Amino acid sequence: MTEQLRDIINQGLWKNNPALVQLLGLCPLLAVSATVTNALGLGLATLFVLLGSNVTVAIVREWVPKEIRIPVFVMIIAAFVTMIELLMNAFSHELYLSLGIFIPLIVTNCAIIGRAEAFASKNSVPLAAFDGLMMGLGFLAVLVLLGAMRELLGQGTLFDGAHLLLGDWAKVLRIEIMQTETKFLLAILSPGAFLGMGLLIALKNYIDAKQQSQQDEPITEKAPRARVTSLD
């Protein structure tokens, strides 16, 4: 694996994560991450749009005038979002209803248009596809992690409603970690999303600071002690 590919992986999954670092796409991220299923559905949709739009932009970049590149990029993104919306409506209708307006709002996700402008329009198709994949996986990972935190604290379960995304067989994926008579509304509602996101950002910053401090520590080697003997 080349150094450039390693850098793309590091940028997408950690160093320049669209959710934790760039803080892009927070509206759907905070709104639909009450359960792992919703988070996974929106994350996969965003991943597909990122991948498809990056590849398409990289293909047509030589023929698009600079003056109209942004409107063209938005139209490309909107086309992929429409495809996702129609497919989800056809094959996962209940999840489609659950996500609601936040599926078409993927068009306005600045992470997607940002990668199209900053990377895909300046690089080859394979690199653009890999960048879209890594950025999408980074966004998906944060969505699923936040959804797991909120669902576990709010309902005591994981993968509740997984059959809405994966079919009836996925009902067996539901895990009940703890039984609760009443739901913990703070975790389920919007304030819980903000608190959870803040904790994830704080955790990432702590890990980065810890790694940086370890790199900055001077490495000192103990010099061997000289043995002095007297000559009589």
XYZ file of C-alpha atoms in Angstrom:
232
model
C 0.000 0.000 0.000
C 1.400 3.365 -1.032
C 1.870 6.310 1.283
C -0.892 8.210 -0.531
C -3.444 5.463 0.110
C -2.433 5.300 3.772
C -2.918 9.042 4.034
C -6.400 8.807 2.465
C -7.361 6.101 4.966
C -6.029 8.129 7.890
C -7.729 11.299 6.686
C -11.129 9.690 6.158
C -11.331 7.485 9.217
C -9.570 9.632 11.793
C -7.463 12.715 11.101
C -10.005 14.551 8.915
C -13.166 12.632 9.784
C -16.154 14.502 8.292
C -18.196 14.202 11.488
C -15.653 14.411 14.312
C -13.205 16.906 12.800
C -14.927 18.803 10.003
C -18.276 18.736 11.859
C -20.180 18.401 8.586
C -23.558 16.753 8.111
C -24.470 17.238 11.763
C -28.159 17.872 11.099
C -29.023 14.325 9.929
C -26.304 12.835 12.112
C -27.870 14.182 15.292
C -31.478 13.786 14.174
C -31.636 10.140 13.082
C -29.020 8.491 15.291
C -31.471 7.452 18.005
C -31.016 3.796 17.008
C -28.293 1.783 15.315
C -30.674 0.821 12.506
C -31.481 4.410 11.568
C -27.831 5.395 11.838
C -26.734 2.461 9.695
C -29.361 3.201 7.056
C -28.447 6.870 6.716
C -24.726 6.104 6.919
C -24.889 3.564 4.096
C -26.928 5.974 1.985
C -24.366 8.731 2.533
C -21.525 6.319 1.768
C -23.111 5.336 -1.536
C -23.676 8.968 -2.525
C -20.106 9.925 -1.599
C -18.655 7.037 -3.567
C -20.842 7.554 -6.622
C -20.477 11.324 -6.761
C -16.701 11.201 -6.308
C -16.325 8.710 -9.147
C -18.625 10.674 -11.457
C -16.941 14.000 -10.713
C -13.522 12.465 -11.356
C -14.759 11.150 -14.712
C -16.257 14.433 -15.967
C -13.774 16.842 -14.358
C -11.950 17.505 -17.632
C -15.140 18.576 -19.430
C -16.758 20.758 -16.753
C -15.898 24.483 -16.959
C -14.635 25.908 -13.696
C -17.316 28.605 -13.702
C -20.178 26.093 -13.399
C -18.468 23.236 -11.592
C -20.369 23.652 -8.294
C -23.874 23.505 -9.864
C -22.783 20.479 -11.898
C -21.449 18.756 -8.784
C -24.702 19.449 -6.928
C -26.726 17.966 -9.795
C -24.565 14.839 -9.759
C -25.022 14.472 -6.000
C -28.768 15.065 -6.311
C -29.015 12.326 -8.940
C -27.407 9.772 -6.633
C -29.540 10.887 -3.693
C -32.663 10.439 -5.815
C -31.533 6.923 -6.716
C -31.011 6.082 -3.048
C -34.369 7.570 -2.080
C -36.240 5.548 -4.704
C -34.421 2.323 -3.838
C -35.007 2.762 -0.121
C -38.667 3.563 -0.711
C -39.016 0.394 -2.774
C -37.082 -2.087 -0.643
C -37.022 -0.593 2.890
C -40.203 1.426 2.987
C -40.572 1.518 6.777
C -36.995 2.706 7.222
C -37.596 5.223 4.446
C -40.533 6.603 6.431
C -38.454 6.628 9.615
C -35.607 8.627 8.063
C -38.054 10.933 6.299
C -36.765 14.267 5.051
C -33.188 13.478 6.018
C -32.693 11.243 2.976
C -33.151 14.037 0.397
C -31.209 16.354 2.713
C -28.101 14.296 1.933
C -27.809 16.619 -1.068
C -26.970 19.479 1.283
C -24.313 17.530 3.195
C -21.237 19.722 2.870
C -18.954 16.720 3.313
C -20.073 15.365 -0.066
C -19.785 18.571 -2.071
C -16.557 19.327 -0.210
C -14.895 16.075 -1.280
C -16.123 16.540 -4.836
C -14.562 20.001 -5.004
C -11.424 19.446 -2.919
C -10.407 15.952 -4.023
C -12.438 14.237 -6.747
C -12.170 17.154 -9.181
C -8.373 17.075 -8.910
C -7.556 13.354 -8.857
C -7.991 10.171 -10.855
C -11.061 7.935 -10.676
C -9.478 5.200 -8.484
C -8.180 7.719 -5.948
C -11.492 9.603 -5.939
C -13.383 6.355 -5.366
C -11.072 5.363 -2.518
C -11.377 8.795 -0.934
C -15.174 8.643 -1.129
C -15.142 5.170 0.405
C -12.933 6.199 3.331
C -14.804 9.433 4.027
C -18.092 7.552 3.850
C -16.848 4.854 6.210
C -15.627 7.504 8.641
C -19.030 9.187 8.641
C -20.789 5.811 8.916
C -18.639 4.739 11.870
C -19.469 7.879 13.844
C -23.171 7.533 13.029
C -23.313 3.900 14.155
C -21.273 4.552 17.301
C -23.475 7.487 18.283
C -26.597 5.471 17.488
C -25.367 2.577 19.620
C -24.673 4.890 22.557
C -28.092 6.535 22.379
C -30.041 3.320 21.827
C -28.243 1.497 24.621
C -28.737 4.293 27.145
C -32.239 5.175 26.002
C -33.811 1.762 25.420
C -31.319 -0.768 26.724
C -31.134 -2.492 23.330
C -28.973 -2.711 20.227
C -30.105 -3.230 16.614
C -33.745 -2.694 17.492
C -35.700 -2.608 14.231
C -32.848 -4.080 12.183
C -35.435 -5.896 10.056
C -36.494 -2.520 8.642
C -33.146 -2.326 6.870
C -32.059 -5.923 6.373
C -35.316 -7.866 6.153
C -37.292 -10.137 8.466
C -34.327 -12.418 9.149
C -32.579 -9.525 10.928
C -35.056 -9.644 13.826
C -32.656 -12.100 15.476
C -30.000 -9.372 15.603
C -31.884 -7.454 18.280
C -29.954 -7.550 21.550
C -31.513 -6.549 24.850
C -28.687 -5.445 27.100
C -30.798 -4.279 30.013
C -34.489 -4.133 30.771
C -35.952 -0.709 31.429
C -39.503 0.090 32.447
C -39.282 3.589 30.988
C -37.075 4.987 28.256
C -34.284 7.411 29.111
C -35.584 10.340 27.081
C -32.434 12.444 27.410
C -30.511 9.885 25.363
C -33.248 9.442 22.772
C -34.070 13.090 22.145
C -31.900 15.765 20.543
C -30.047 16.863 23.727
C -28.706 13.340 24.070
C -27.394 13.495 20.521
C -25.490 16.704 21.261
C -24.064 15.291 24.486
C -23.060 12.032 22.826
C -21.415 13.837 19.934
C -19.538 16.066 22.347
C -18.236 13.026 24.222
C -17.025 11.410 20.997
C -15.228 14.590 19.928
C -13.669 14.945 23.381
C -12.509 11.319 23.287
C -10.886 11.794 19.890
C -9.148 14.979 21.008
C -7.882 13.213 24.125
C -6.457 10.327 22.087
C -4.812 12.748 19.651
C -3.293 14.763 22.497
C -2.036 11.587 24.168
C -0.384 10.393 20.973
C 1.140 13.812 20.345
C 2.584 13.993 23.851
C 4.145 10.564 23.422
C 5.729 11.642 20.142
C 7.078 14.846 21.691
C 8.756 13.084 24.611
C 12.527 13.177 24.131
C 14.152 9.802 23.881
C 17.142 9.695 26.189
C 19.537 6.826 26.294
C 21.475 6.088 29.392
C 25.174 6.428 28.757
C 27.293 3.586 30.080
C 29.067 4.485 33.295
C 32.818 4.661 33.039
C 34.700 2.602 35.537
C 37.644 4.412 37.069
C 40.403 2.456 38.676
C 43.350 3.926 40.487
C 46.885 2.960 39.614
C 49.138 2.532 42.618
